[in-house]
XYZ file of C-alpha atoms in Angstrom:
365
model
C 25.703 87.682 127.957
C 22.481 88.960 126.452
C 21.235 92.523 127.020
C 19.090 92.939 130.143
C 15.825 94.853 130.186
C 13.830 95.831 133.248
C 10.227 96.577 132.354
C 8.700 98.193 135.418
C 4.990 98.752 134.992
C 1.393 97.738 135.325
C -0.068 94.259 135.589
C -3.810 94.084 134.966
C -6.657 91.668 134.615
C -8.560 92.591 131.440
C -12.349 92.224 131.312
C -13.086 92.346 127.589
C -16.535 92.987 126.126
C -17.361 92.528 122.441
C -19.906 95.161 121.324
C -21.547 96.321 118.081
C -19.974 99.751 118.742
C -18.257 101.678 121.519
C -20.771 102.744 124.175
C -21.803 106.400 124.004
C -22.829 108.612 126.917
C -26.210 107.538 128.328
C -26.344 104.446 126.127
C -26.856 100.821 127.211
C -25.716 98.052 124.865
C -25.812 94.287 125.231
C -22.417 92.698 124.705
C -22.038 89.869 122.231
C -19.105 88.285 124.044
C -17.050 88.421 127.234
C -13.683 87.047 128.335
C -11.048 87.611 130.984
C -7.404 87.908 129.921
C -4.061 89.002 131.351
C -3.066 92.568 130.513
C -1.618 95.885 131.614
C 0.744 97.886 129.422
C 3.720 96.904 131.532
C 2.920 93.184 131.479
C 2.120 93.253 127.764
C 5.380 94.989 126.939
C 7.351 92.536 129.070
C 5.810 89.609 127.210
C 6.458 91.311 123.857
C 10.094 91.852 124.851
C 10.439 88.193 125.805
C 8.679 86.856 122.709
C 10.868 89.053 120.506
C 13.885 87.202 121.913
C 17.466 88.335 122.176
C 17.163 89.967 125.611
C 16.684 88.843 129.213
C 13.466 90.411 130.514
C 12.676 91.132 134.156
C 9.357 92.653 135.199
C 8.915 94.927 138.198
C 5.577 95.946 139.674
C 2.870 94.929 142.141
C -0.240 92.720 142.092
C -2.762 91.425 144.575
C -3.301 87.727 145.312
C -5.958 87.660 142.581
C -3.284 88.413 139.961
C -0.764 85.638 140.583
C -2.156 83.710 137.600
C -1.076 86.619 135.388
C 2.482 86.270 136.708
C 2.340 82.533 135.964
C 1.378 83.326 132.389
C 4.141 85.906 132.028
C 6.683 83.357 133.248
C 5.421 80.881 130.655
C 6.296 83.474 127.996
C 9.837 83.842 129.352
C 9.517 86.853 131.673
C 11.306 86.819 135.040
C 8.651 87.991 137.531
C 10.699 87.488 140.694
C 10.754 91.248 141.357
C 6.955 91.641 141.252
C 5.540 92.226 144.742
C 2.395 90.301 145.690
C 0.552 92.526 148.180
C -2.063 90.644 150.207
C -3.822 93.912 151.036
C -4.385 95.041 147.437
C -6.392 93.962 144.400
C -4.706 93.612 141.027
C -5.328 96.420 138.540
C -8.317 95.971 136.230
C -9.089 97.123 132.715
C -12.596 97.164 131.254
C -12.103 96.962 127.498
C -14.779 97.529 124.879
C -14.014 96.151 121.415
C -16.215 97.272 118.520
C -17.141 94.501 116.099
C -17.932 97.100 113.422
C -14.749 99.208 113.509
C -12.414 96.965 115.577
C -11.527 100.029 117.665
C -11.361 99.796 121.438
C -12.096 101.923 124.487
C -10.511 101.182 127.859
C -11.369 102.091 131.469
C -8.616 101.450 134.017
C -8.769 100.751 137.741
C -5.224 101.055 139.045
C -5.451 98.782 142.098
C -2.016 97.537 143.199
C -0.379 99.367 140.287
C -0.751 102.623 142.229
C 0.588 101.223 145.492
C 4.259 100.961 144.502
C 6.680 102.402 147.056
C 10.227 103.681 146.669
C 11.466 100.616 148.585
C 9.888 98.396 145.904
C 11.758 100.356 143.230
C 15.077 100.365 145.100
C 14.876 96.626 145.738
C 14.350 95.936 142.026
C 17.067 98.318 140.838
C 19.672 96.699 143.084
C 19.962 93.990 140.415
C 20.624 96.403 137.529
C 23.393 98.750 136.522
C 25.045 100.850 133.846
C 23.916 100.235 130.241
C 20.964 98.061 131.218
C 17.687 99.235 129.648
C 14.640 100.189 131.702
C 11.249 100.424 129.973
C 8.540 102.513 131.636
C 4.943 103.408 130.834
C 2.563 105.648 132.788
C 0.157 103.241 134.494
C 1.777 103.096 137.945
C 1.724 105.859 140.572
C 3.566 108.951 139.400
C 5.901 109.234 142.383
C 7.169 105.700 141.701
C 7.754 106.520 138.030
C 9.650 109.692 138.932
C 11.805 107.762 141.409
C 12.473 105.083 138.786
C 13.541 107.644 136.209
C 15.818 109.456 138.654
C 17.466 106.311 140.032
C 17.860 104.593 136.663
C 19.436 107.700 135.179
C 21.795 107.988 138.140
C 22.825 104.334 137.677
C 23.667 104.941 134.009
C 20.788 102.874 132.625
C 19.122 103.711 129.315
C 15.692 105.121 130.181
C 12.938 104.312 127.663
C 9.545 105.906 128.251
C 6.260 105.088 126.538
C 3.988 107.579 128.338
C 0.578 106.026 127.929
C -1.675 107.436 129.137
C -0.276 110.874 128.325
C -1.997 113.549 130.447
C -1.928 117.219 129.530
C 0.565 117.893 132.329
C 2.978 115.038 131.598
C 5.914 117.427 131.149
C 5.264 118.761 134.651
C 4.711 115.329 136.208
C 7.752 113.462 134.890
C 11.438 114.468 134.497
C 11.510 114.115 130.710
C 15.092 115.484 130.458
C 16.217 112.130 131.925
C 14.720 110.091 129.060
C 16.987 108.468 126.449
C 14.302 106.827 124.263
C 10.782 108.237 123.940
C 7.991 106.354 122.156
C 4.735 108.193 121.400
C 1.677 107.787 119.230
C 0.269 110.651 117.159
C -2.030 112.075 119.838
C 0.667 111.803 122.506
C 3.109 113.606 120.210
C 0.597 116.424 119.652
C -0.057 116.751 123.389
C 3.607 116.710 124.355
C 4.490 119.230 121.641
C 1.985 121.655 123.154
C 3.294 121.014 126.657
C 6.851 121.730 125.510
C 5.630 124.924 123.774
C 6.629 123.731 120.321
C 4.773 125.797 117.746
C 3.386 124.304 114.563
C 4.050 126.461 111.465
C 0.907 128.311 110.336
C 1.330 126.916 106.819
C 1.079 123.364 108.190
C -2.443 121.820 108.088
C -3.723 120.968 111.561
C -4.882 117.528 110.384
C -1.563 116.712 108.682
C 1.334 117.553 110.997
C 4.929 117.433 109.844
C 6.030 114.714 112.254
C 9.626 114.832 111.062
C 9.795 118.521 112.032
C 8.020 117.862 115.340
C 10.497 115.098 116.155
C 13.441 117.386 115.459
C 11.917 120.130 117.613
C 11.260 117.792 120.539
C 14.797 116.441 120.263
C 16.160 119.991 120.493
C 14.116 120.670 123.638
C 15.175 117.378 125.264
C 18.912 117.182 124.522
C 19.426 113.836 126.295
C 17.026 112.043 123.934
C 18.855 109.766 121.524
C 15.713 108.273 119.929
C 12.201 109.664 119.484
C 9.575 107.441 117.861
C 6.067 108.468 116.772
C 3.761 105.635 115.712
C 1.085 106.590 113.176
C -1.054 103.456 112.891
C -1.789 102.604 109.269
C 0.477 105.489 108.182
C 3.571 103.793 109.578
C 6.109 105.386 111.891
C 8.403 108.409 112.100
C 11.578 108.459 114.173
C 14.481 110.746 114.932
C 17.907 109.508 116.035
C 20.607 111.676 117.571
C 23.864 110.334 116.220
C 27.473 111.470 116.142
C 29.421 110.748 112.968
C 32.977 111.917 112.338
C 32.827 114.079 115.445
C 29.665 115.936 114.418
C 26.343 115.392 116.193
C 23.201 115.456 114.096
C 19.540 114.451 114.144
C 18.554 111.877 111.530
C 14.814 111.466 110.834
C 13.142 108.637 108.968
C 9.574 107.752 107.990
C 8.731 104.107 107.338
C 5.436 103.006 105.780
C 3.497 99.932 106.857
C 5.175 97.004 105.108
C 2.303 94.539 104.757
C -1.481 94.627 104.541
C -3.128 93.943 107.896
C -6.497 92.205 108.320
C -7.417 94.086 111.500
C -9.266 92.058 114.114
C -8.364 93.811 117.393
C -5.917 96.690 117.960
C -5.784 96.410 121.774
C -2.217 95.136 122.112
C -0.648 96.581 118.973
C 1.097 99.507 120.625
C 2.601 97.387 123.396
C 3.727 94.795 120.866
C 5.488 97.483 118.822
C 7.250 98.852 121.900
C 8.428 95.428 123.057
C 9.719 94.249 119.680
C 11.306 97.625 118.900
C 13.183 97.775 122.213
C 14.256 94.145 122.106
C 15.513 94.391 118.532
C 17.330 97.652 119.215
C 19.018 96.304 122.356
C 20.036 93.131 120.541
C 21.443 95.005 117.539
C 23.366 97.526 119.657
C 24.800 94.674 121.706
C 25.880 92.937 118.489
C 27.369 96.182 117.171
C 29.411 96.449 120.334
C 30.683 92.895 119.942
C 31.610 93.524 116.311
C 33.214 96.920 116.805
C 36.602 95.488 117.623
C 36.212 96.344 121.310
C 36.005 93.457 123.724
C 33.809 95.293 126.189
C 32.054 98.542 126.932
C 34.867 99.297 129.356
C 37.345 99.351 126.469
C 35.056 101.582 124.399
C 34.644 103.921 127.333
C 38.406 104.162 127.823
C 38.585 105.986 124.507
C 36.929 108.937 126.247
C 39.874 109.336 128.582
C 39.718 109.759 132.373
C 36.484 110.501 134.151
C 33.380 108.786 135.443
C 33.710 105.270 134.020
C 29.974 104.497 134.206
C 29.079 107.718 132.387
C 31.728 106.944 129.787
C 30.378 103.425 129.275
C 26.870 104.780 128.764
C 28.175 107.401 126.310
C 30.011 104.665 124.410
C 26.811 102.631 124.104
C 24.777 105.659 123.004
C 27.265 106.223 120.168
C 26.424 102.758 118.865
C 22.737 103.638 118.446
C 22.963 104.331 114.720
C 20.053 105.347 112.455
C 20.292 102.096 110.473
C 19.880 100.017 113.638
C 16.918 102.146 114.689
C 15.311 101.721 111.249
C 15.652 97.947 111.484
C 14.102 97.907 114.958
C 11.232 100.093 113.697
C 10.538 97.685 110.828
C 10.467 94.682 113.152
C 8.208 96.515 115.605
C 5.725 97.456 112.879
C 5.555 93.916 111.534
C 4.957 92.518 115.010
C 2.251 95.118 115.751
C 0.493 94.287 112.474
C 0.466 90.582 113.284
C -0.905 91.361 116.749
C -3.845 93.233 115.179
C -4.876 90.081 113.324
C -5.786 88.205 116.523
C -8.030 88.906 119.517
C -6.855 90.229 122.852
C -3.627 91.921 123.925
C -1.149 89.494 125.473
C -2.528 86.399 123.686
C -2.210 88.156 120.315
C 1.489 89.065 120.666
C 3.297 87.106 117.937
C 6.396 85.001 118.391
C 9.803 85.908 117.008
C 9.478 83.124 114.416
C 6.136 84.507 113.205
C 7.670 87.957 112.740
C 10.723 86.535 110.973
C 8.446 84.590 108.647
C 6.485 87.779 107.860
C 9.763 89.605 107.119
C 10.817 86.926 104.662
C 7.707 87.381 102.513
């Protein structure tokens, strides 16, 4: 069996405007192009997971009748959308995206729509199909109470909880139960915001415009002791990650910084972050699953039995967490960066997500 991933998150319809530059306050600009595409961080990450291959991807969320074509598209990419609720009384979430033709940057305005109408019964119905050691991937584009319930229930079921908190408000640490997170994926601004929220002080000798991300990662890991992986994406400066790993009975925090591996002809950065998250999580889940198969243990139950008597589900999860080694994380980071770079070389978010074969071809060069 392949690893299973539940990506529970937003599904949007993206209205994309091409502009000479991002609109400023009080300014009116004529667009040079317009198109409508499928989007939403949750949907994009589900498609990235599926296109990365190696895992079975199920999406959870809610749309209105106007968004069923997005679900059709997701299914074409290999995502199981059977757990997405179609609510006749709601409109699908919308994103108004400006893309600058001069800088290729983007600015996004979100209307939550059905994404903010998810109830605990929707969550419980979806989670009934998942259990210990399955991975759940969450963002921050659905209603907060649903995200909190997801985190609590997934943690209680012994699932690996991966959070990519975008958007990241200034009170995220108060809104969400971060101590329940196993894998946390941030960008540079989200890392800075969360560090402040967790009261992590930056050394006075450290330049404000050049943070020591390795030190920040270690500090965040110490504040959130359940975290086994913390990733900070830095755009053209690559990625920094910390992995909590036990070797020879001693637990430690291993940090790594990886540079961008290939030159990128940037066309549109809209879907790059979601592409990274999807390919990173898929690759990591696939590699950990393979490590389990090659460890000499026939199942997670056997690995868990090494811990002795106790809660078998908790022991199985602990056994899997021990297999998340720094070398596997580094490989997943490299794949995620390559995929994100390829995504930047095409227009749009979901349409620009590369295939597994495209990423493998890029790795071979």
